[in-house]
mmCIF file of C-alpha atoms and ligand atoms in Angstrom:
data_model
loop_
_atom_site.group_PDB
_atom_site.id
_atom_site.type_symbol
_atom_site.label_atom_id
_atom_site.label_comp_id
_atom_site.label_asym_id
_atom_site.label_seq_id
_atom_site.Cartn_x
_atom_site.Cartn_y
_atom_site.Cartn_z
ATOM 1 C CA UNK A 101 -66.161 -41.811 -22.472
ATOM 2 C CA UNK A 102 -62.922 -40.315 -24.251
ATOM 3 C CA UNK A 103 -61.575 -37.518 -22.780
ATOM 4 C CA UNK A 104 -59.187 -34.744 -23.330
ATOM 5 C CA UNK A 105 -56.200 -35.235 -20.250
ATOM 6 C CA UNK A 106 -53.122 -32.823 -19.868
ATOM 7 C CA UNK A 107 -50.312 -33.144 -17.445
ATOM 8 C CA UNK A 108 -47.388 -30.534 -16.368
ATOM 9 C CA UNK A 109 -44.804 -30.569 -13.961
ATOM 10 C CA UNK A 110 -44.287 -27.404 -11.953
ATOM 11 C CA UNK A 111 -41.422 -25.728 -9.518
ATOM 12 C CA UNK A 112 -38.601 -27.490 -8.089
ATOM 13 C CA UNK A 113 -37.744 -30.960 -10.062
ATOM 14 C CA UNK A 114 -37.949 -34.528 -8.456
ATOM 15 C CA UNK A 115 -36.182 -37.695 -9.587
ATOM 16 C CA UNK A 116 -39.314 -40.024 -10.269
ATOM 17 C CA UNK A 117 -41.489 -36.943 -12.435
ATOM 18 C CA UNK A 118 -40.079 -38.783 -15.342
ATOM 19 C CA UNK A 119 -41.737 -42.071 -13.778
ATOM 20 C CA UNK A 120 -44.956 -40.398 -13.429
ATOM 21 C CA UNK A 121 -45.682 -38.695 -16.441
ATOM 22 C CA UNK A 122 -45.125 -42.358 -18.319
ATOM 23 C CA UNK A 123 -47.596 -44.101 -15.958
ATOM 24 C CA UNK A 124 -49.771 -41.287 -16.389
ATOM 25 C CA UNK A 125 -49.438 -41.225 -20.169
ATOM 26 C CA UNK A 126 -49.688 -45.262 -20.289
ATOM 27 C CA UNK A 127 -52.745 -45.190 -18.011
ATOM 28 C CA UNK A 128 -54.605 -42.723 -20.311
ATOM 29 C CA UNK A 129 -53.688 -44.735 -23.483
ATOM 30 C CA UNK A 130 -55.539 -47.470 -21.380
ATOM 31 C CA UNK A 131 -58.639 -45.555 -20.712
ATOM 32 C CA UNK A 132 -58.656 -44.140 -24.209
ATOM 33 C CA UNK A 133 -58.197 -40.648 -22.863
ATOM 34 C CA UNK A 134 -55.787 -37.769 -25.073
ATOM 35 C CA UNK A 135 -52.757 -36.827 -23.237
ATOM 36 C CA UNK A 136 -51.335 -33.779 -23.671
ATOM 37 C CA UNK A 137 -48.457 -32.619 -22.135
ATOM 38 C CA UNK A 138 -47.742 -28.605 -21.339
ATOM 39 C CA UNK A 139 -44.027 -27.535 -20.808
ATOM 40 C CA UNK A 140 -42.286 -25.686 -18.268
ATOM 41 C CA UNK A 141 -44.882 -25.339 -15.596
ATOM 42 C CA UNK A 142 -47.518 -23.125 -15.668
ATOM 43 C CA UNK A 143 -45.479 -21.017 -17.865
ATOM 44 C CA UNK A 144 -46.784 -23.815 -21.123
ATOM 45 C CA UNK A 145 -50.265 -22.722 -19.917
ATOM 46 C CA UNK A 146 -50.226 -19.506 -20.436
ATOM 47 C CA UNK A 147 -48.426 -19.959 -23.740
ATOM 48 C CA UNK A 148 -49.940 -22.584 -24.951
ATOM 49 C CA UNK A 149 -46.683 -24.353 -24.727
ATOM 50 C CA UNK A 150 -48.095 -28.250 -25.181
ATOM 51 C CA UNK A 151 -46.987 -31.651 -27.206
ATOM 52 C CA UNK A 152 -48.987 -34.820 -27.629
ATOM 53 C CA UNK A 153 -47.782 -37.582 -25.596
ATOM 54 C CA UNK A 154 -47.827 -41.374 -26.149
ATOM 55 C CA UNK A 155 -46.273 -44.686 -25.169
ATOM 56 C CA UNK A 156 -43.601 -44.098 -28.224
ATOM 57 C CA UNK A 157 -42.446 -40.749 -25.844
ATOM 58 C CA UNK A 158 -42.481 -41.886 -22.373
ATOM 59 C CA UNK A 159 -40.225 -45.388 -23.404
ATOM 60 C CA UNK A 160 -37.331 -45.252 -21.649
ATOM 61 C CA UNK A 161 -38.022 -43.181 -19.341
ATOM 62 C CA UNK A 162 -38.770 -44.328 -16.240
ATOM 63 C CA UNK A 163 -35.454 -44.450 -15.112
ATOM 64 C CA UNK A 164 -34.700 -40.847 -15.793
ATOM 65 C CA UNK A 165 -33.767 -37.753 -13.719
ATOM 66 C CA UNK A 166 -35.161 -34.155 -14.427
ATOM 67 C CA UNK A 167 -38.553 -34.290 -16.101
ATOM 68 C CA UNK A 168 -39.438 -34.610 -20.144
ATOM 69 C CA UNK A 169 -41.912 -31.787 -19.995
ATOM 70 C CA UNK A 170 -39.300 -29.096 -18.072
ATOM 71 C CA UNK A 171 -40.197 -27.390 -14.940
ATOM 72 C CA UNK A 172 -40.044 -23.718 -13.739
ATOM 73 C CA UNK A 173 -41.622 -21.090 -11.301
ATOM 74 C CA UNK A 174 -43.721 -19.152 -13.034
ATOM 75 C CA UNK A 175 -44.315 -16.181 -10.308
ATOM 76 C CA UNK A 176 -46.685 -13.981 -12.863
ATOM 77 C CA UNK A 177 -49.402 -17.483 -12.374
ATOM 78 C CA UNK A 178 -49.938 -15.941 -9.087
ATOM 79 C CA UNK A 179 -52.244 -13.221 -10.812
ATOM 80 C CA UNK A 180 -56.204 -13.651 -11.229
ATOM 81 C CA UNK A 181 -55.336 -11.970 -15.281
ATOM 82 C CA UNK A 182 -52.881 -15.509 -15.710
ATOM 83 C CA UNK A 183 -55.329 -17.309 -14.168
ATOM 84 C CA UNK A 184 -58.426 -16.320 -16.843
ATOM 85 C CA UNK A 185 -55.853 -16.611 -19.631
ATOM 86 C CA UNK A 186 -54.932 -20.296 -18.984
ATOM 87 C CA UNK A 187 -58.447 -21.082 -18.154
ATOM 88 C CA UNK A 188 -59.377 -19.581 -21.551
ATOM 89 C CA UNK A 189 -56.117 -22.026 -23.158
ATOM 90 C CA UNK A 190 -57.429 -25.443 -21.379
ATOM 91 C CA UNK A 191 -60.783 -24.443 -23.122
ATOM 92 C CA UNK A 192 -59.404 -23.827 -26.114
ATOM 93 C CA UNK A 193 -57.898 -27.282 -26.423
ATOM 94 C CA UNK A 194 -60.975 -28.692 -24.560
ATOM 95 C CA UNK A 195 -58.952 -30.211 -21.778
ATOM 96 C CA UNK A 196 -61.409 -32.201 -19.076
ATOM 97 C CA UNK A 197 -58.518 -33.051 -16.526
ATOM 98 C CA UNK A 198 -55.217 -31.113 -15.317
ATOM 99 C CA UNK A 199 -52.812 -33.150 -13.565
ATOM 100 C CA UNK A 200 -50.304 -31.327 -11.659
ATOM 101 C CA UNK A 201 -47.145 -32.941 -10.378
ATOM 102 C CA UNK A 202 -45.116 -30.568 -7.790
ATOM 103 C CA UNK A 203 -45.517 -29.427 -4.632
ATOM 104 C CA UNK A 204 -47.206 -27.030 -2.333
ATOM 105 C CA UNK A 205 -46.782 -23.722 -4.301
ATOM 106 C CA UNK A 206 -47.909 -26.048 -7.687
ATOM 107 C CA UNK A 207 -50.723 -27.242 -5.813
ATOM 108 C CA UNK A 208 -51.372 -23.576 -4.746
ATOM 109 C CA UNK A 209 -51.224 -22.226 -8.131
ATOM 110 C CA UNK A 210 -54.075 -25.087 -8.773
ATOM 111 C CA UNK A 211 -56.289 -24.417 -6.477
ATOM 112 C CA UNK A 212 -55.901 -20.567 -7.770
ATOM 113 C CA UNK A 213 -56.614 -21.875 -11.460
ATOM 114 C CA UNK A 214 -59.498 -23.677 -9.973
ATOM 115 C CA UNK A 215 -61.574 -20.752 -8.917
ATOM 116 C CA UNK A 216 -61.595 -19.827 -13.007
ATOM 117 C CA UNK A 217 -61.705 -22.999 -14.369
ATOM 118 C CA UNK A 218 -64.209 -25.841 -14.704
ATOM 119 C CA UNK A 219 -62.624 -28.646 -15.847
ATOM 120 C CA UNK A 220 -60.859 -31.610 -12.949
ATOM 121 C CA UNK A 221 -57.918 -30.476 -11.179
ATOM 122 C CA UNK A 222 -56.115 -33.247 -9.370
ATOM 123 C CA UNK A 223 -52.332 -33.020 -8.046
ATOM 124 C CA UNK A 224 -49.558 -35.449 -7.670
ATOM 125 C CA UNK A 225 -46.411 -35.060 -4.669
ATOM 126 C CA UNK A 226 -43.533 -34.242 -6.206
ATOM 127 C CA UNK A 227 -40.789 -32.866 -4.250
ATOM 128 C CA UNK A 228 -37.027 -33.635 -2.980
ATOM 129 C CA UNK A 229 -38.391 -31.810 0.365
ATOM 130 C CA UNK A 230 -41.777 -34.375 1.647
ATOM 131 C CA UNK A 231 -42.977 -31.235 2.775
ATOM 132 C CA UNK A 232 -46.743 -31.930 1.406
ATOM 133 C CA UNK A 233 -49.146 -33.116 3.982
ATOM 134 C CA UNK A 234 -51.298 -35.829 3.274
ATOM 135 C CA UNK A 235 -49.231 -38.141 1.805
ATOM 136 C CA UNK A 236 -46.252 -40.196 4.008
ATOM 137 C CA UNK A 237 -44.058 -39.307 0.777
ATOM 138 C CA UNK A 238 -43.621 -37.105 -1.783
ATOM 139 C CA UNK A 239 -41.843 -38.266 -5.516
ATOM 140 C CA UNK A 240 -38.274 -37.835 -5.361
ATOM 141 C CA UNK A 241 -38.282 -37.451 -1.912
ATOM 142 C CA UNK A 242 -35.970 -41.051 -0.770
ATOM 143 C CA UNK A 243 -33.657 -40.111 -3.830
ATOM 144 C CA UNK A 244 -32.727 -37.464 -2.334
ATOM 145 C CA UNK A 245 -31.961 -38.746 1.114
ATOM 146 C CA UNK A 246 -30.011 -41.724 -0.989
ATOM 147 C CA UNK A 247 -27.700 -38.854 -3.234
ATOM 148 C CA UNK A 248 -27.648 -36.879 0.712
ATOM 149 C CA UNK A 249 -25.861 -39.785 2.338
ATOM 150 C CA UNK A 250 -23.439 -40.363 -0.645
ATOM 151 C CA UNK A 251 -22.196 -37.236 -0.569
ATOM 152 C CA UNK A 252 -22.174 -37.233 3.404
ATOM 153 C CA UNK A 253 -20.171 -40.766 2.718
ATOM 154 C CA UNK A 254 -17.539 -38.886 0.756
ATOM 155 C CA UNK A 255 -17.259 -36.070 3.101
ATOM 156 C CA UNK A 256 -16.733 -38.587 6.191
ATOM 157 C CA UNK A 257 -13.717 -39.803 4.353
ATOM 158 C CA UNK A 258 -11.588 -36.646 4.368
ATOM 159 C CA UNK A 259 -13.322 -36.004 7.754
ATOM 160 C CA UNK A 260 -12.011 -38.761 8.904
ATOM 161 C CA UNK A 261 -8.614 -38.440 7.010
ATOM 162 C CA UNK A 262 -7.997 -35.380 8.882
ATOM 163 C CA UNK A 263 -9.616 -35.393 11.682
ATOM 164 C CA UNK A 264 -11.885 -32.854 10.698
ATOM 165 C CA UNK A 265 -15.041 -31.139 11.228
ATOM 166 C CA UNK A 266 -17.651 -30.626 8.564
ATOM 167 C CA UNK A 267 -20.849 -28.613 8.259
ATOM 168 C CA UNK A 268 -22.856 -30.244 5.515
ATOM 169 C CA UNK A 269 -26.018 -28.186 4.556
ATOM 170 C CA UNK A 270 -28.950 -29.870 2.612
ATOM 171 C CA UNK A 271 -32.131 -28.830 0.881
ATOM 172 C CA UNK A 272 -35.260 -29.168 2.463
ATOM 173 C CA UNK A 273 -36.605 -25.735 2.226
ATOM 174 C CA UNK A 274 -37.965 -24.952 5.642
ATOM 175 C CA UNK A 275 -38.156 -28.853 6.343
ATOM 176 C CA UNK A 276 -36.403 -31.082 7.898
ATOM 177 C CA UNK A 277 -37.196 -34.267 6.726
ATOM 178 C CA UNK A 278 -34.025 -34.704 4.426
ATOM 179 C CA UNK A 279 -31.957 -33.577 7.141
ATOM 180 C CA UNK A 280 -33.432 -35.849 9.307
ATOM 181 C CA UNK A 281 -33.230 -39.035 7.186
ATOM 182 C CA UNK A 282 -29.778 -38.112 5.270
ATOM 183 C CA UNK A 283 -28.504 -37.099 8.680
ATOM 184 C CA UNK A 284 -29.407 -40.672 10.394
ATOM 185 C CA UNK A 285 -28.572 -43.228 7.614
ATOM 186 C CA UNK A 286 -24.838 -41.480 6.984
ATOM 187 C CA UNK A 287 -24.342 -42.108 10.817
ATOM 188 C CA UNK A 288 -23.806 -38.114 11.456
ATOM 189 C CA UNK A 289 -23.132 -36.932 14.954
ATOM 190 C CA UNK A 290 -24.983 -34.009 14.901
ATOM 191 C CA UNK A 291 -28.109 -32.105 12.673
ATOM 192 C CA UNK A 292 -29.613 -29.080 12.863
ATOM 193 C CA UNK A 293 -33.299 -29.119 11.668
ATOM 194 C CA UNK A 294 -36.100 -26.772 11.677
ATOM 195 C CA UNK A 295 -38.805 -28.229 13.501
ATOM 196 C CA UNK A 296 -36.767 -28.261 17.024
ATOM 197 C CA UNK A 297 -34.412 -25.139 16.493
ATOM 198 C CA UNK A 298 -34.588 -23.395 19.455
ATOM 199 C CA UNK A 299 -32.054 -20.746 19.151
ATOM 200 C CA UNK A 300 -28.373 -20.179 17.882
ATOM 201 C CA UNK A 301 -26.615 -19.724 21.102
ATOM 202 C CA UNK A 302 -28.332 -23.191 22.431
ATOM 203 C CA UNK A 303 -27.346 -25.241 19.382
ATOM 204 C CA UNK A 304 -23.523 -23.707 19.503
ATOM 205 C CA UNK A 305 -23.557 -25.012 23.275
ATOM 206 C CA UNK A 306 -25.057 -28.372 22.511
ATOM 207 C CA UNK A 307 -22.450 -29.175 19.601
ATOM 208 C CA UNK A 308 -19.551 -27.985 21.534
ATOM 209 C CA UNK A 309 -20.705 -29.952 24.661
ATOM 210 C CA UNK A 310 -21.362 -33.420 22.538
ATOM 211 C CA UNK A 311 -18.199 -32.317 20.457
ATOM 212 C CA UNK A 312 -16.132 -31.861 24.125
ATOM 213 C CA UNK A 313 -17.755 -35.443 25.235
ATOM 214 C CA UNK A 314 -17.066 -37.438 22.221
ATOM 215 C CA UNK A 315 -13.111 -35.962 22.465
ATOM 216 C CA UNK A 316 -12.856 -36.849 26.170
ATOM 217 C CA UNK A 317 -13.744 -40.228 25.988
ATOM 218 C CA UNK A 318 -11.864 -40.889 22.908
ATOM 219 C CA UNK A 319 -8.886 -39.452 24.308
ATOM 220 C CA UNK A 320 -7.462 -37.767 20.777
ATOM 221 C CA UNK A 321 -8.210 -36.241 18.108
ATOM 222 C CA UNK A 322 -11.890 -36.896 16.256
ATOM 223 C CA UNK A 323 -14.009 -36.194 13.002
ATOM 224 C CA UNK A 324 -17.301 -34.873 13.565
ATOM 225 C CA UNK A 325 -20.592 -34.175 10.766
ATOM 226 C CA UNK A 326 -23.125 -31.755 11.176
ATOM 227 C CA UNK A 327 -26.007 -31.882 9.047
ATOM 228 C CA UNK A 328 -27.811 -28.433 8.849
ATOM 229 C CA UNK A 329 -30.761 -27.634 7.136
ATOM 230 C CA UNK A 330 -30.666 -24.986 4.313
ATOM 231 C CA UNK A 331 -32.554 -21.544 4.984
ATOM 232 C CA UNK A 332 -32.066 -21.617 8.736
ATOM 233 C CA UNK A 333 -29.122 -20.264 10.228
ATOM 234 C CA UNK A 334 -28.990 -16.433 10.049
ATOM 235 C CA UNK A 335 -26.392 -15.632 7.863
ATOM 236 C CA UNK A 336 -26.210 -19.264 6.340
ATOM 237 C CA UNK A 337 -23.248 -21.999 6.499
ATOM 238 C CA UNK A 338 -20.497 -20.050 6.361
ATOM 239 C CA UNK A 339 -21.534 -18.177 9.325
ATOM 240 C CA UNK A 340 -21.683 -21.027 11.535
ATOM 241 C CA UNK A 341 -19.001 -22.328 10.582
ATOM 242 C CA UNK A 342 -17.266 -19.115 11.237
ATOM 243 C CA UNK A 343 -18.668 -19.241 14.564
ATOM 244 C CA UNK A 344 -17.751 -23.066 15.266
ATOM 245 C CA UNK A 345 -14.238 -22.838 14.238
ATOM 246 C CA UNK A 346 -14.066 -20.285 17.027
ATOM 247 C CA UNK A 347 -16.188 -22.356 19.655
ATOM 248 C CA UNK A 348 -14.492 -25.931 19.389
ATOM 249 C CA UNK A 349 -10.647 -24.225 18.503
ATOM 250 C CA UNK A 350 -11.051 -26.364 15.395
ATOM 251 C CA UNK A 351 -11.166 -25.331 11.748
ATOM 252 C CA UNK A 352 -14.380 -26.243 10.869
ATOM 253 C CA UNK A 353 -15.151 -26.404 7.065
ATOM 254 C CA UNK A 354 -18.816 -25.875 5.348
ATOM 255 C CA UNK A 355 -19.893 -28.416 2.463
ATOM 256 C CA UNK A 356 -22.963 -27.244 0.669
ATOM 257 C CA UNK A 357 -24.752 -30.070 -1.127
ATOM 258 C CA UNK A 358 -26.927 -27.998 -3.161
ATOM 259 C CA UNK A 359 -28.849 -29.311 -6.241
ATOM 260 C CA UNK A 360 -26.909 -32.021 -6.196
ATOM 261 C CA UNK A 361 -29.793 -33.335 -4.509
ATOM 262 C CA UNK A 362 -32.191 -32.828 -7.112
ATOM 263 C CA UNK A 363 -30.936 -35.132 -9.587
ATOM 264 C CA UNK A 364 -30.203 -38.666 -10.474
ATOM 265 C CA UNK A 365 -31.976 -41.314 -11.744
ATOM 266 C CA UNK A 366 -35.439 -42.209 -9.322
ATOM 267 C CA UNK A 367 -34.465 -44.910 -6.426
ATOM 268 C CA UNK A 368 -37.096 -47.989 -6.835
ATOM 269 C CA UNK A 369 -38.817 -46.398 -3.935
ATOM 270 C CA UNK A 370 -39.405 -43.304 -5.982
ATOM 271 C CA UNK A 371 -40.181 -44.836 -8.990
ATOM 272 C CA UNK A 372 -43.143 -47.469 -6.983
ATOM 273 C CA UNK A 373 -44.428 -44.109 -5.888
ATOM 274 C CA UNK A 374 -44.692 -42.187 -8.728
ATOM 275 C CA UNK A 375 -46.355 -45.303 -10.645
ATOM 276 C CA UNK A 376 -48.419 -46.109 -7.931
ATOM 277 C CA UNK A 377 -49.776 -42.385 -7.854
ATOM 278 C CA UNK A 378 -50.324 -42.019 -11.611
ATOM 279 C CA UNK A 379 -52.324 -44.590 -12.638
ATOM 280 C CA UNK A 380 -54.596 -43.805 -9.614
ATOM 281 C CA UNK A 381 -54.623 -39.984 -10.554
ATOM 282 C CA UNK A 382 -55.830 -41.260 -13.877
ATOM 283 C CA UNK A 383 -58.502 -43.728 -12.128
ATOM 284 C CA UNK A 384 -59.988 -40.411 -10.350
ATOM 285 C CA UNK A 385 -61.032 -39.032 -13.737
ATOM 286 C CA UNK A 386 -63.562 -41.118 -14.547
ATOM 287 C CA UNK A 387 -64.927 -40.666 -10.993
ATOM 288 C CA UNK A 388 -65.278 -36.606 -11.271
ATOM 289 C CA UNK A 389 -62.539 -35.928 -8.856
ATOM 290 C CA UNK A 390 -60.897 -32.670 -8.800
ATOM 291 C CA UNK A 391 -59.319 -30.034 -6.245
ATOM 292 C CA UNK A 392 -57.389 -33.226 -4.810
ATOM 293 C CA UNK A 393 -53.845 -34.164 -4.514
ATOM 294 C CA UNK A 394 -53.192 -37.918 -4.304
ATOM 295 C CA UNK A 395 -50.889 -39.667 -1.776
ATOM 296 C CA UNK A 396 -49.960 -42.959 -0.324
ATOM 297 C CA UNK A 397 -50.769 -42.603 3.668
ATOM 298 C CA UNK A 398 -50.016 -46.347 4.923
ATOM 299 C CA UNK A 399 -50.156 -48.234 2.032
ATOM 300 C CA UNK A 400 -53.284 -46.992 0.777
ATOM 301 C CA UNK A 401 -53.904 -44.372 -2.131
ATOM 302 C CA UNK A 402 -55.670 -41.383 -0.717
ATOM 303 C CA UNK A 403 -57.064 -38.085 -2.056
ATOM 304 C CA UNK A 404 -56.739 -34.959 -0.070
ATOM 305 C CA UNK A 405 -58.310 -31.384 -0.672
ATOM 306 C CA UNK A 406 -55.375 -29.485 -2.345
ATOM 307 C CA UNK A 407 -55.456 -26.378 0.503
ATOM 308 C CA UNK A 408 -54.822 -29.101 3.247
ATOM 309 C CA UNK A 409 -51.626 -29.605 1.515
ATOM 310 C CA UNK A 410 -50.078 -26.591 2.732
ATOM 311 C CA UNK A 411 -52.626 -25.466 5.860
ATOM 312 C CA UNK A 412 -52.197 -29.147 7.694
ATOM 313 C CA UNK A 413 -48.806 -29.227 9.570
ATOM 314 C CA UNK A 414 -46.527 -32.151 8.315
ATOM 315 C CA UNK A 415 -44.914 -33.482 11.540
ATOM 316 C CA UNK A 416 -41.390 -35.145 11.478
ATOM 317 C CA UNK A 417 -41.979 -38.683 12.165
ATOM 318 C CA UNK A 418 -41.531 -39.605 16.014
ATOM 319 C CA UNK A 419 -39.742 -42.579 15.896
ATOM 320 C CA UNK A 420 -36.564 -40.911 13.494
ATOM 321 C CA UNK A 421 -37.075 -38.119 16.052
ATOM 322 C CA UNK A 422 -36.523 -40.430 18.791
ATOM 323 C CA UNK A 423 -33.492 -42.576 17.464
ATOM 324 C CA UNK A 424 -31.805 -38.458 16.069
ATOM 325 C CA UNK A 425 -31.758 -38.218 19.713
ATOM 326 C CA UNK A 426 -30.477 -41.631 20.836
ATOM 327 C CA UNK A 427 -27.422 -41.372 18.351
ATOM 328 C CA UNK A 428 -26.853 -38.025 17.718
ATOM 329 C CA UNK A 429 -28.271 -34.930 19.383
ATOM 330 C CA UNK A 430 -27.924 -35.949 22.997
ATOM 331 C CA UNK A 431 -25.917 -39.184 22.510
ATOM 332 C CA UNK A 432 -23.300 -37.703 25.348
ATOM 333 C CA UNK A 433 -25.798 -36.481 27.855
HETATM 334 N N1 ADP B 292 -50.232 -18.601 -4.288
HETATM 335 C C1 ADP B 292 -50.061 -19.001 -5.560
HETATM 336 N N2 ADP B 292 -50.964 -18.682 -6.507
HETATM 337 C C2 ADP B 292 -50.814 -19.075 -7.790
HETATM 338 N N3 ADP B 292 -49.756 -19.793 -8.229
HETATM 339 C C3 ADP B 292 -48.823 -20.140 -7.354
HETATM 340 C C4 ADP B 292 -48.914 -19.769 -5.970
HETATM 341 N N4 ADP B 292 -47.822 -20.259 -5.331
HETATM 342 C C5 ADP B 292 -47.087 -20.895 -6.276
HETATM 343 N N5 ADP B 292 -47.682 -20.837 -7.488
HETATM 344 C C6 ADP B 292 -47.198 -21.386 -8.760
HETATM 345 O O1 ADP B 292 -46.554 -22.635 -8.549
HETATM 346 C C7 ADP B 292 -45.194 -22.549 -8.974
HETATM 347 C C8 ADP B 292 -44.334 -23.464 -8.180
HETATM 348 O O2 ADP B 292 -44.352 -23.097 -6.810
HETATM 349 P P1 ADP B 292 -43.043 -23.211 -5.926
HETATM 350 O O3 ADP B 292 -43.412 -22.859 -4.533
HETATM 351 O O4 ADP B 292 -41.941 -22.445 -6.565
HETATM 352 O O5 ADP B 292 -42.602 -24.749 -6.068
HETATM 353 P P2 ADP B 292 -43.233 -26.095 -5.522
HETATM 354 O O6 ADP B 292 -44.483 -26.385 -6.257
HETATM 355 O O7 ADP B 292 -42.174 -27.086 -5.817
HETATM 356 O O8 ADP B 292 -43.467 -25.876 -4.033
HETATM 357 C C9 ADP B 292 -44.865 -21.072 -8.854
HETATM 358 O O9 ADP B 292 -43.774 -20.687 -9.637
HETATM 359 C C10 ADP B 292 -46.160 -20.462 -9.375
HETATM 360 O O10 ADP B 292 -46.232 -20.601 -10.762
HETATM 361 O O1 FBP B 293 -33.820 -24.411 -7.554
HETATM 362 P P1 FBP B 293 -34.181 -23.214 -6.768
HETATM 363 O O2 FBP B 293 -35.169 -22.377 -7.454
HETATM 364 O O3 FBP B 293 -32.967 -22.510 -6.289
HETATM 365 O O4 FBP B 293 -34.936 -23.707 -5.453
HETATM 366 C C1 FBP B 293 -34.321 -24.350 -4.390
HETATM 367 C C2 FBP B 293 -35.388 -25.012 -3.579
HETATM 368 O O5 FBP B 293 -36.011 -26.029 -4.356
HETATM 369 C C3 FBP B 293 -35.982 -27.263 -3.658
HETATM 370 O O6 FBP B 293 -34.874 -28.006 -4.128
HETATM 371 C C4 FBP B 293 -37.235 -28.039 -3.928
HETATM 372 O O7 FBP B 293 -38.337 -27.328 -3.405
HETATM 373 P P2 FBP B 293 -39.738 -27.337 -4.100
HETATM 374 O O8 FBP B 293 -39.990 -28.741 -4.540
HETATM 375 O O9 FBP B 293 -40.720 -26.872 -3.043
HETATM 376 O O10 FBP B 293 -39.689 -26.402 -5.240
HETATM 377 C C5 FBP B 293 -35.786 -26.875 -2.191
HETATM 378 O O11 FBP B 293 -35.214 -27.907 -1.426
HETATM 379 C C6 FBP B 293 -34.904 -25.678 -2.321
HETATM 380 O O12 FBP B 293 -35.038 -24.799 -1.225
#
């Protein structure tokens, strides 16, 4: 049965959106659904802010940063009065299916539209911070880790030049997966991540001990990377840095990656993602889903009640945990 399908991406970008909104489009085609495509988040809903969309658009795309369709926050979606009034626009263009690509907030702002809307709501993972439960990745995530360690690659050559310390803070929101995974494959000697920050005072004594360690047994002068996670350390980068310089008697110098990390062109790993988790969005439709985010968990293409994308916890994997501690965090004791 021919159906009416739109698709919008929503809050922070991804590299790989791009990726998903042509598998999306080329999977509709397929099924001989409409795609439409609403811009700039949920703002294009409540203007009515759409285009068509067809193979012709999406060529060339795959391999593209940013997404076609814009993104944004759109904090007035939060009310019940924005709610009715896209509602009352999906109707209007007799949309059956909303696909949402973002990440928790988007998938927030879905369920919210769901409790005025009828039609199939289904969500796709797309976010630089894998901070969505129910899926082992999010789009855009490993693109992000791969821009992460360039940059940390850069910075470890004037670290090294000079003998320096660095404080390199990344994205992540309040999670520390990038941290984690940018912080391990750029061979840093220290990170600071969310999920086991126990205080200030006891990370300042655990760098400066590993720091004091690493400079006795190398007998002279040494570089040394922190990774830190952004939004944790009261009065940000500069202030630990601040504070380090003074702890190690070394002139300690804060790099802020910023949103950097947010573009690019898609990684392969990205892109297989994205692919993989729009043409099986699209599959759902015929099947009645809706209120669902898809993921990948294992291998396998899964669909999870949007609210346990933000109420489950999403726990740092145990084994990058293990080996952070192994190499980095308590390498010297
Ligand atoms: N509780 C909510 N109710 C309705 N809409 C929401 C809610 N939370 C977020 N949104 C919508 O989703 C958008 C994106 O959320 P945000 O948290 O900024 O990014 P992300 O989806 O990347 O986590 C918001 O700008 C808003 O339009
Ligand atoms: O671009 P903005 O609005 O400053 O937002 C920055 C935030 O967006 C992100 O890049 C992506 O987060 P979301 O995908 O949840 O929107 C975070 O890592 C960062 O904290």
């Amino acid at each position: 049965m021919t159906k009416n399908v739109a698709v919008l991406t929503s809050g922070g970008d991804a590299p790989g959106m791009n990726a998903c909104i042509r598998a999306i489009v080329l999977a509709c085609e397929r099924a001989g659904y409409k795609i439409f495509g609403y811009e700039h988040g949920y703002n294009g809903l409540l203007h009515q802010e759409y285009r068509l969309l067809n193979n012709k658009v999406v060529h060339n795309l795959i391999q593209r940063g940013g997404t076609l369709l814009h993104s944004a926050r759109c904090l007035e979606f939060k009310s019940e009065e924005s709610a009715r009034l896209a509602a009352a626009n999906l109707e209007k263009l007799h949309i059956d299916a909303l696909l949402v690509i973002g990440g928790d907030g988007s998938f927030r702002g879905a369920a919210h539209l769901g409790r005025f809307w009828k039609g199939q709501i289904i969500g796709l993972p797309g976010t630089i911070d894998n901070d969505i439960s129910g899926t082992d990745a999010t789009i855009g995530y490993y693109t992000a880790i791969e821009t992460a360690v360039d940059s940390i690659d850069k910075v470890r050559d004037t670290a090294d030049a000079f003998e320096r310390i660095f404080l390199v803070e990344v994205m992540g929101r309040h999670s520390g997966f990038l941290g984690l995974n940018a912080a391990l494959a750029s061979a840093s000697d220290y990170v600071i991540l969310p999920e086991l920050f126990v205080s200030e005072d006891k990370t300042v004594k655990d760098i400066v001990l590993q720091l004091n360690e690493r400079r006795e047994q190398k007998r002279k002068n040494i570089s040394y990377i922190i990774v830190l996670t952004e939004n944790l350390w009261p009065g940000g980068i500069t202030a630990l840095a601040e504070r380090l310089t003074t702890e190690t008697r070394s002139e300690v110098r804060p790099v802020i990656l910023g949103h950097v990390q947010r573009g690019g062109s898609p990684v392969s790993q990205d892109r297989l993602l994205a692919v993989k988790l729009g043409c099986y969005a699209v599959s759902l439709i015929a099947k009645g889903s809706t209120g669902v985010m898809v993921g990948e968990q294992n291998g396998e293409a899964v669909e999870v009640p949007l609210e346990a994308t933000w109420t489950q916890p999403k726990l740092l994997e145990k084994l990058s945990v293990e080996t952070l501690e192994t190499l980095m965090n308590n390498r010297y004791t």
